[in-house]
PDB file of C-alpha atoms in Angstrom:
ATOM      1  CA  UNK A   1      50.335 -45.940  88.858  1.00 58.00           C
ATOM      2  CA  UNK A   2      50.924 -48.532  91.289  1.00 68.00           C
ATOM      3  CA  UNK A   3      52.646 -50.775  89.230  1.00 79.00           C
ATOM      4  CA  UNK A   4      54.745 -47.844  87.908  1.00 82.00           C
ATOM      5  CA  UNK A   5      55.742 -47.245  91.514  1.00 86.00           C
ATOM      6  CA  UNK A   6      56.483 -50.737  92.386  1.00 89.00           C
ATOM      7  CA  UNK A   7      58.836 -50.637  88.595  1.00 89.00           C
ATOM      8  CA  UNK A   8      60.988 -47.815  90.020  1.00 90.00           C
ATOM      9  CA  UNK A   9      61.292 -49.353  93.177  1.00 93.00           C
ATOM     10  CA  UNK A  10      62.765 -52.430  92.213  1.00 94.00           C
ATOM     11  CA  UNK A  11      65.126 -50.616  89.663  1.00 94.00           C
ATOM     12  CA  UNK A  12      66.802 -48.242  92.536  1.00 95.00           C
ATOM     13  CA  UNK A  13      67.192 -51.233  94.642  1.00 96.00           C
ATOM     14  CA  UNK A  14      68.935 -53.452  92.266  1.00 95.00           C
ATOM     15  CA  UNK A  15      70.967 -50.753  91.372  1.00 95.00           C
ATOM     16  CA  UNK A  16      71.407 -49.621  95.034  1.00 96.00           C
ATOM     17  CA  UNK A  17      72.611 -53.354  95.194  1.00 95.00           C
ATOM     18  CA  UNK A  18      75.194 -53.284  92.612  1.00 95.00           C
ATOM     19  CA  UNK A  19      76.521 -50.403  93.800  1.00 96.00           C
ATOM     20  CA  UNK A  20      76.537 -51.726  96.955  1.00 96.00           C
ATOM     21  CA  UNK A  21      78.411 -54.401  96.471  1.00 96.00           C
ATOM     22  CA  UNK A  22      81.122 -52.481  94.457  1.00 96.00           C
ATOM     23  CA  UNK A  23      81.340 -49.482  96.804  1.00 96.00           C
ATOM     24  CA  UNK A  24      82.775 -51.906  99.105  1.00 95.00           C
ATOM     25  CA  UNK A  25      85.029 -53.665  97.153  1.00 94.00           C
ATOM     26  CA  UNK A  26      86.304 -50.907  95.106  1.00 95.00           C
ATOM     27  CA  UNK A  27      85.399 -47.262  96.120  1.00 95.00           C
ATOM     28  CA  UNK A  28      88.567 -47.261  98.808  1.00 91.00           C
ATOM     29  CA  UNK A  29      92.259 -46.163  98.101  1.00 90.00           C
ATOM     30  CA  UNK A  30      94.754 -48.365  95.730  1.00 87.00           C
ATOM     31  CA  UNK A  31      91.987 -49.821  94.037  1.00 90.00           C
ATOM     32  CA  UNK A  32      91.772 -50.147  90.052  1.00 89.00           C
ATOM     33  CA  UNK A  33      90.535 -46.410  88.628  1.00 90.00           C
ATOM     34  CA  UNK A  34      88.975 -48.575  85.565  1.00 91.00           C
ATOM     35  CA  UNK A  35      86.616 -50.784  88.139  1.00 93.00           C
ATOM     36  CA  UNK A  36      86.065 -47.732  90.621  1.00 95.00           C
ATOM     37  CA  UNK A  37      84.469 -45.568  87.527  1.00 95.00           C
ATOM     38  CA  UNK A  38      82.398 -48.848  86.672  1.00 96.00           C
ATOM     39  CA  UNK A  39      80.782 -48.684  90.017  1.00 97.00           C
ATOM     40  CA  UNK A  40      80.768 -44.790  89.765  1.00 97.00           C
ATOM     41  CA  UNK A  41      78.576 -45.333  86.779  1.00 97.00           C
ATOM     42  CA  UNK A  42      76.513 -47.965  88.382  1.00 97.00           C
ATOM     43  CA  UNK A  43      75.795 -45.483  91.290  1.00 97.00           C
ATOM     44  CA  UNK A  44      74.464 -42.461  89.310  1.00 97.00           C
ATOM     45  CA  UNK A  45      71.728 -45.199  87.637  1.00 96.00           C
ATOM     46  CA  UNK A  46      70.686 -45.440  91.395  1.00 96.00           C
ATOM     47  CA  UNK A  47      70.131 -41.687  91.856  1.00 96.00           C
ATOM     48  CA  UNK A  48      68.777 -41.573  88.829  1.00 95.00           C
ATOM     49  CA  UNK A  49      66.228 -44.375  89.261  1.00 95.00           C
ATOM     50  CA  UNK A  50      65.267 -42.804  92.965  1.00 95.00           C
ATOM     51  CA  UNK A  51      64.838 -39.873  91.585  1.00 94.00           C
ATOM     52  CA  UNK A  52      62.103 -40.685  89.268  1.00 92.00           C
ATOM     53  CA  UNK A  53      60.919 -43.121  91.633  1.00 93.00           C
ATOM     54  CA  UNK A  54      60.527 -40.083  94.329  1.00 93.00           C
ATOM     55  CA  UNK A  55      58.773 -38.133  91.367  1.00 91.00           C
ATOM     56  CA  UNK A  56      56.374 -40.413  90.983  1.00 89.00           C
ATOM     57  CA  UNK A  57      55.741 -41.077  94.459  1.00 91.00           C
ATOM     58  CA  UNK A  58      54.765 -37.438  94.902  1.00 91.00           C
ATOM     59  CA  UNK A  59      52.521 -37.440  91.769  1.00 87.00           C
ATOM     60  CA  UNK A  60      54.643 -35.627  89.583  1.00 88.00           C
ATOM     61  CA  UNK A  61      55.399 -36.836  86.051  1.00 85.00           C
ATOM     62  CA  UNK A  62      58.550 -38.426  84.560  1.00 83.00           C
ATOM     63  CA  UNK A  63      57.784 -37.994  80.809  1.00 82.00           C
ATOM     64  CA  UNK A  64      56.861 -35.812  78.454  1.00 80.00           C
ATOM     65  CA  UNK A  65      59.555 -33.253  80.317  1.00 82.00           C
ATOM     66  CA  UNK A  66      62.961 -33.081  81.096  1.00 83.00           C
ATOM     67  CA  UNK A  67      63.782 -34.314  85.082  1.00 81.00           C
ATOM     68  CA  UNK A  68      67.144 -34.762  86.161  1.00 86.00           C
ATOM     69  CA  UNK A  69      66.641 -38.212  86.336  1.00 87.00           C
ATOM     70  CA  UNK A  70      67.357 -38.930  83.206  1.00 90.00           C
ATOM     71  CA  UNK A  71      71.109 -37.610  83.917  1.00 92.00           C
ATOM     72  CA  UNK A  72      71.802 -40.491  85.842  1.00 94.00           C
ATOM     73  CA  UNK A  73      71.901 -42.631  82.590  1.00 95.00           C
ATOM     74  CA  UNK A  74      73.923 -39.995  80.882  1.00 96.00           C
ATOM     75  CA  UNK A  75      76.170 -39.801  83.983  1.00 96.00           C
ATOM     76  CA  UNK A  76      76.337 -43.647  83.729  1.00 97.00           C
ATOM     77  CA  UNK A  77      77.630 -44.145  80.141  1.00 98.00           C
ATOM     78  CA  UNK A  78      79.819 -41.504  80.301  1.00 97.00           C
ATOM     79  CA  UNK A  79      81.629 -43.302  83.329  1.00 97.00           C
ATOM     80  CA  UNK A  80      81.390 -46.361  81.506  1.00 97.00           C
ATOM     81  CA  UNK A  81      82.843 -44.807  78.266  1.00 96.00           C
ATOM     82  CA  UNK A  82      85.519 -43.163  80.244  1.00 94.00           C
ATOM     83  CA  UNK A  83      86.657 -46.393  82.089  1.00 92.00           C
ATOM     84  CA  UNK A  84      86.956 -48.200  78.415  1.00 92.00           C
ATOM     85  CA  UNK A  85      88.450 -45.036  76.895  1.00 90.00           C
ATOM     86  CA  UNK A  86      92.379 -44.080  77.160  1.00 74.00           C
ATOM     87  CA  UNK A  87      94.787 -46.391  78.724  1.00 71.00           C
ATOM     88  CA  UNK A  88      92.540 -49.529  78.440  1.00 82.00           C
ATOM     89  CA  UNK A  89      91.930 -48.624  75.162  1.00 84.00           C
ATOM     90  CA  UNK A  90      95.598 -47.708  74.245  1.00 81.00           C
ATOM     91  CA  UNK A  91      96.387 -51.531  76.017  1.00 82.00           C
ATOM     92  CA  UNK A  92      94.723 -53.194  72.965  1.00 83.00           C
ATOM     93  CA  UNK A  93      94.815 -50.504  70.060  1.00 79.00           C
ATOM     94  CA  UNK A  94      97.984 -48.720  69.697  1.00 77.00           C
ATOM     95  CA  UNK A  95      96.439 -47.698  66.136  1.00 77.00           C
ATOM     96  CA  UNK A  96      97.793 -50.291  63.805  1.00 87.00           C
ATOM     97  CA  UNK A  97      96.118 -50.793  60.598  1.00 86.00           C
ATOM     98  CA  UNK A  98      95.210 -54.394  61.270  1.00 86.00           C
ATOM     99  CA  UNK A  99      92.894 -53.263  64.131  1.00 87.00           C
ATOM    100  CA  UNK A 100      91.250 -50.906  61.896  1.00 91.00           C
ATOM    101  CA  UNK A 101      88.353 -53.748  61.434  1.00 93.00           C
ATOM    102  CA  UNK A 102      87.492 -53.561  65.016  1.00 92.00           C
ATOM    103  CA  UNK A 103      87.450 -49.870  65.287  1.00 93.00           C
ATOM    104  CA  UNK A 104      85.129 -50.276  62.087  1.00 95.00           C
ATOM    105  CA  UNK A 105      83.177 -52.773  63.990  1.00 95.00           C
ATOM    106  CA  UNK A 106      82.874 -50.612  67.130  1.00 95.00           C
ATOM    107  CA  UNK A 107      80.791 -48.060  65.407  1.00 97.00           C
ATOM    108  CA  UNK A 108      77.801 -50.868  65.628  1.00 97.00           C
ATOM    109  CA  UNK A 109      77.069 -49.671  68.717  1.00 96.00           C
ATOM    110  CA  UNK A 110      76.857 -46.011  67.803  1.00 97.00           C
ATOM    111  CA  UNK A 111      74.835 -47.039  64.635  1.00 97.00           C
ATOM    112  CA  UNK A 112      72.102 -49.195  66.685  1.00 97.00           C
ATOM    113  CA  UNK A 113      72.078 -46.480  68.901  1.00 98.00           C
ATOM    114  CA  UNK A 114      71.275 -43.867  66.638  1.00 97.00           C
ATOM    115  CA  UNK A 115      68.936 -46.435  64.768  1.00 98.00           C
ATOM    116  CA  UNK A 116      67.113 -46.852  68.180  1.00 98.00           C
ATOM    117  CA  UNK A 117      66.870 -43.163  68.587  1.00 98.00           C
ATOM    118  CA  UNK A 118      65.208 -42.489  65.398  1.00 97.00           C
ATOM    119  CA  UNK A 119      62.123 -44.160  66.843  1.00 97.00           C
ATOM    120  CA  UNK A 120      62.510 -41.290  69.349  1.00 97.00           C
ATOM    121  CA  UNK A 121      62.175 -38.582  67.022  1.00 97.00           C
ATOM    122  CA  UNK A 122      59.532 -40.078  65.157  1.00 96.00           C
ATOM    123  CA  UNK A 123      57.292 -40.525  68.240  1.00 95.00           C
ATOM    124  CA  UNK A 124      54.737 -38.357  69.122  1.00 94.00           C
ATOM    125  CA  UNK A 125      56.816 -37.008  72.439  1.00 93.00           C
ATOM    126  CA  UNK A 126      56.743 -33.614  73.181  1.00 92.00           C
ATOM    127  CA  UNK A 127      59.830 -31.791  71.905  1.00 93.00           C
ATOM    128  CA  UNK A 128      61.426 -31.675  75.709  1.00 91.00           C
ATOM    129  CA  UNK A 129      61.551 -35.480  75.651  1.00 92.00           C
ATOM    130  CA  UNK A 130      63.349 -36.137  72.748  1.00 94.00           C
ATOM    131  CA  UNK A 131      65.640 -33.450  73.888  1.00 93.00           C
ATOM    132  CA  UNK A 132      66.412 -34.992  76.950  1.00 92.00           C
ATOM    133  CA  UNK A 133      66.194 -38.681  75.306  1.00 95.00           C
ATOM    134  CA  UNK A 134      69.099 -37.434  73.058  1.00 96.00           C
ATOM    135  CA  UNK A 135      71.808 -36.818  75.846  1.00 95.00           C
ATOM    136  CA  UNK A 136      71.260 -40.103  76.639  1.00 96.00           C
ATOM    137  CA  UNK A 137      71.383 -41.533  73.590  1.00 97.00           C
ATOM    138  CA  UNK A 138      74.646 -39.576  73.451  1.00 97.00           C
ATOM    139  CA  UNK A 139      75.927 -41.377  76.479  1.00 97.00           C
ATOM    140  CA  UNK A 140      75.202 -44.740  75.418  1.00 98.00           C
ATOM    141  CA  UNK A 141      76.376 -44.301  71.516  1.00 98.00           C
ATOM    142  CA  UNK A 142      80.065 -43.491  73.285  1.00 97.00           C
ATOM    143  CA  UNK A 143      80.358 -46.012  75.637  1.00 97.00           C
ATOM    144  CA  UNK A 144      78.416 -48.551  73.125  1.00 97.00           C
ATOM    145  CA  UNK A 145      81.788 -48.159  70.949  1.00 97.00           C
ATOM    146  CA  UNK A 146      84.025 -48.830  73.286  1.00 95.00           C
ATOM    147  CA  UNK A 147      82.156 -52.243  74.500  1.00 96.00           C
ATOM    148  CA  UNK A 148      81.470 -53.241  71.157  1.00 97.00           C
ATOM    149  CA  UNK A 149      85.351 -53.081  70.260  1.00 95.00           C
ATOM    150  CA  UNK A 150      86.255 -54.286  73.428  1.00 93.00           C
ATOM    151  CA  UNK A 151      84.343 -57.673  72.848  1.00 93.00           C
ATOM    152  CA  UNK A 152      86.029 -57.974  69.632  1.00 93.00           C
ATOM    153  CA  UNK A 153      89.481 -57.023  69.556  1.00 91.00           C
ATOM    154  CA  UNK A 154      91.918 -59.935  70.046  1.00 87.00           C
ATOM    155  CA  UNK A 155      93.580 -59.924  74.094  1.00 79.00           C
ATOM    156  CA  UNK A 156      96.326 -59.196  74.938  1.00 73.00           C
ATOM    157  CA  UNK A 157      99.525 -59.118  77.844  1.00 65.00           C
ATOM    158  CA  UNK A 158      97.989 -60.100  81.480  1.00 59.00           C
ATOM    159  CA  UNK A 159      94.155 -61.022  79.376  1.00 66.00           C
ATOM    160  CA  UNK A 160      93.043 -57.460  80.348  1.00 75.00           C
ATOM    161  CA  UNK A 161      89.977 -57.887  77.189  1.00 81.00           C
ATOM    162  CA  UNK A 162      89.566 -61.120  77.383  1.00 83.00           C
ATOM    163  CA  UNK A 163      88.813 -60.758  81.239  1.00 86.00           C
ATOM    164  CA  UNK A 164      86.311 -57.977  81.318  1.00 89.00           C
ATOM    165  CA  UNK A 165      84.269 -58.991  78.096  1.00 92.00           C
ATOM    166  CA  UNK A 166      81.947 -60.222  79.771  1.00 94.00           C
ATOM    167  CA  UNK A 167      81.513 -56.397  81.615  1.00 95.00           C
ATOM    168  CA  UNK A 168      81.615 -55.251  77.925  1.00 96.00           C
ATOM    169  CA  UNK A 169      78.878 -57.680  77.320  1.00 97.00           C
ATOM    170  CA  UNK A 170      76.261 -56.733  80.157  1.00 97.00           C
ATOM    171  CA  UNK A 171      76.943 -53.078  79.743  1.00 97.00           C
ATOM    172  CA  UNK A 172      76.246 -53.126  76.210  1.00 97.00           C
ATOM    173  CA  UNK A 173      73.130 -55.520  76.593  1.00 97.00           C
ATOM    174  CA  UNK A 174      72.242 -53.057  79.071  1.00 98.00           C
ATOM    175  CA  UNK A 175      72.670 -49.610  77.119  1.00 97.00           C
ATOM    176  CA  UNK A 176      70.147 -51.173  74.210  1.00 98.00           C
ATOM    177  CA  UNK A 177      67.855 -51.599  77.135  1.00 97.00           C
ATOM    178  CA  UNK A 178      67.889 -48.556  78.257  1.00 97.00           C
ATOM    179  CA  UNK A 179      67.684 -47.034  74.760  1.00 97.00           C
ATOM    180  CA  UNK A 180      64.806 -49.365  73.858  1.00 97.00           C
ATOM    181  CA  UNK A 181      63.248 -47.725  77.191  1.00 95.00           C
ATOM    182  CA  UNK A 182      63.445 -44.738  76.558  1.00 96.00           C
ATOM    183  CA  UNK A 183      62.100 -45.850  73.143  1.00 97.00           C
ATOM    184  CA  UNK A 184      58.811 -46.981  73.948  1.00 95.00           C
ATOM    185  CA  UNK A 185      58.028 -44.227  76.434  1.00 93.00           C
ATOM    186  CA  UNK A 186      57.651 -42.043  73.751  1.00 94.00           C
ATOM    187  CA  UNK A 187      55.334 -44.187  72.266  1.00 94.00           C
ATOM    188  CA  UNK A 188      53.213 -44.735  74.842  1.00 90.00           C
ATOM    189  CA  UNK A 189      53.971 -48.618  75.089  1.00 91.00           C
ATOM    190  CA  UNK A 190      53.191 -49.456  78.845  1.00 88.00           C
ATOM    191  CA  UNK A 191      53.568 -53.277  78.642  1.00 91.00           C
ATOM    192  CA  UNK A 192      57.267 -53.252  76.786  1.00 94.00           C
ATOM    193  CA  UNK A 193      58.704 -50.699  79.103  1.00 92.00           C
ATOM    194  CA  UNK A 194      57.609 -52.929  81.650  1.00 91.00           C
ATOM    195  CA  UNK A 195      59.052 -55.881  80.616  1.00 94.00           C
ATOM    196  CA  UNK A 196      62.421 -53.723  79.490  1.00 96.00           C
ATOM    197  CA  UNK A 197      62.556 -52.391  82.799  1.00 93.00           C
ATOM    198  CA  UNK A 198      62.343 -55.714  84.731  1.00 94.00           C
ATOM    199  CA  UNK A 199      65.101 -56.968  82.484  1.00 96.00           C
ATOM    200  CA  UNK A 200      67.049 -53.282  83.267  1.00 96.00           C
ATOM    201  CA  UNK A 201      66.843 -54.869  87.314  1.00 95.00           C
ATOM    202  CA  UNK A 202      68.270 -58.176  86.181  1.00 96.00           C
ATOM    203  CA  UNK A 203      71.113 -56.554  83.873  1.00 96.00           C
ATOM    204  CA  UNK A 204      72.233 -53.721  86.297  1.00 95.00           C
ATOM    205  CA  UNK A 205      72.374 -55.959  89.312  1.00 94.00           C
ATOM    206  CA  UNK A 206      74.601 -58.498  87.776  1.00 95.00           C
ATOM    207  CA  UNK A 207      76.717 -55.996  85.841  1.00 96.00           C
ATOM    208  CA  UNK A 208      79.213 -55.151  88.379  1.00 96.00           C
ATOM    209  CA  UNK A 209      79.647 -58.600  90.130  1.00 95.00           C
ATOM    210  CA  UNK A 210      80.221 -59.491  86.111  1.00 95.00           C
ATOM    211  CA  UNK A 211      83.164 -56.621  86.210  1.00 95.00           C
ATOM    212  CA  UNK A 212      84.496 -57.919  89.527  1.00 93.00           C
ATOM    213  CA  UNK A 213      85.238 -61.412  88.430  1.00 92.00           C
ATOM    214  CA  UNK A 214      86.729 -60.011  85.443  1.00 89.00           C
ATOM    215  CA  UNK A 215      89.188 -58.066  87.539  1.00 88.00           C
ATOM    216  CA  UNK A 216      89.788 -60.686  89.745  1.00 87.00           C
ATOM    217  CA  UNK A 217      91.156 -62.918  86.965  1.00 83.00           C
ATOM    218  CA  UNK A 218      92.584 -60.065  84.895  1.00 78.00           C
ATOM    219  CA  UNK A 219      94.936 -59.013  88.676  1.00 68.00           C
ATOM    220  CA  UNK A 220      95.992 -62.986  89.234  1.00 64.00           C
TER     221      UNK A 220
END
């Protein structure tokens, strides 16, 4: 249990610390919607992660049942999806039929996803977990498009893809993480979570530095 505690610990703070870092670069007036929903994102995966961290401080379990905890990855990917979907997306896909590869190739991420998710079901989780492990898997399949095609698509005017696929990148990298996760949880697979969740701390810390630097170069 201790090591469980210690697990949650370090994924609120390195979350906290992401959205630390963009809170004070971006969550003020006249700053870019796009990078202000990235950080938006970033800071429901720190409620999230104290939340189940708080749970398990005072005993009480985080699977096996649905906790509200688990919202803050849904609440995550669907700011993530929203930031990539509309006018970034209409910036690089204006629907011509020469882009129709890499709208193709965006559903990748939606079929790992739902790949991953299979496991889910086919675990022996109680019925309320793969409930609840299928809004999130919901989250991540949308926003796992939008990266995916984002990485792909050729740039265009002012480098606006070219500068945040790197964002695209980490996000993506860490959406499989979370699904994989999730994943073994409801298989009972202590020592994989573990290691997922350590990389989860590296990935979510550096992921909005990443998206910083991309907007730096994408506004010069």
């Amino acid at each position: 249990m201790e090591h469980i505690l210690l697990l949650y610990a370090a994924m609120t703070l390195s979350s906290a610390g992401s959205f630390a870092y963009g809170a004070v670069k971006y969550l003020k007036p006249h700053k870019p919607l796009y990078a202000s929903m990235i950080v938006l994102g970033i800071g429901c995966i720190m409620i999230g992660r104290a939340y189940s961290f708080l749970r398990i401080l005072t005993g009480l379990p985080v699977t096996g049942i649905f906790h509200v905890g688990i919202l803050g990855i849904v609440g995550a990917f669907a700011f993530f999806f929203s930031a990539n979907f509309g006018q970034i997306d209409s910036l690089v896909d204006g629907g011509e039929k020469d882009l129709s590869k890499y709208r193709i190739a965006g559903l990748a991420g939606v079929i790992v996803t739902l790949v991953l998710y299979m496991f889910i079901i086919l675990s022996p989780a109680s019925t309320a977990e793969k409930i609840t492990d299928s809004l999130a898997a919901a989250a991540v399949a949308g926003a796992s498009y939008f990266h995916v095609k984002h990485v792909l698509i050729p740039d265009v005017d002012y480098g606006v893809v070219k500068c945040q696929r790197g964002y695209n990148i980490v996000a993506l990298i860490y959406g499989i993480l979370c699904m994989l996760e999730l994943v073994f949880t409801a298989n009972g697979a202590e020592t994989p979570v573990f290691v997922i969740c350590v990389l989860e701390c590296i990935v979510s810390a550096a992921l909005i530095p990443v998206m910083h630097k991309g907007v730096v170069n994408w506004s010069r």
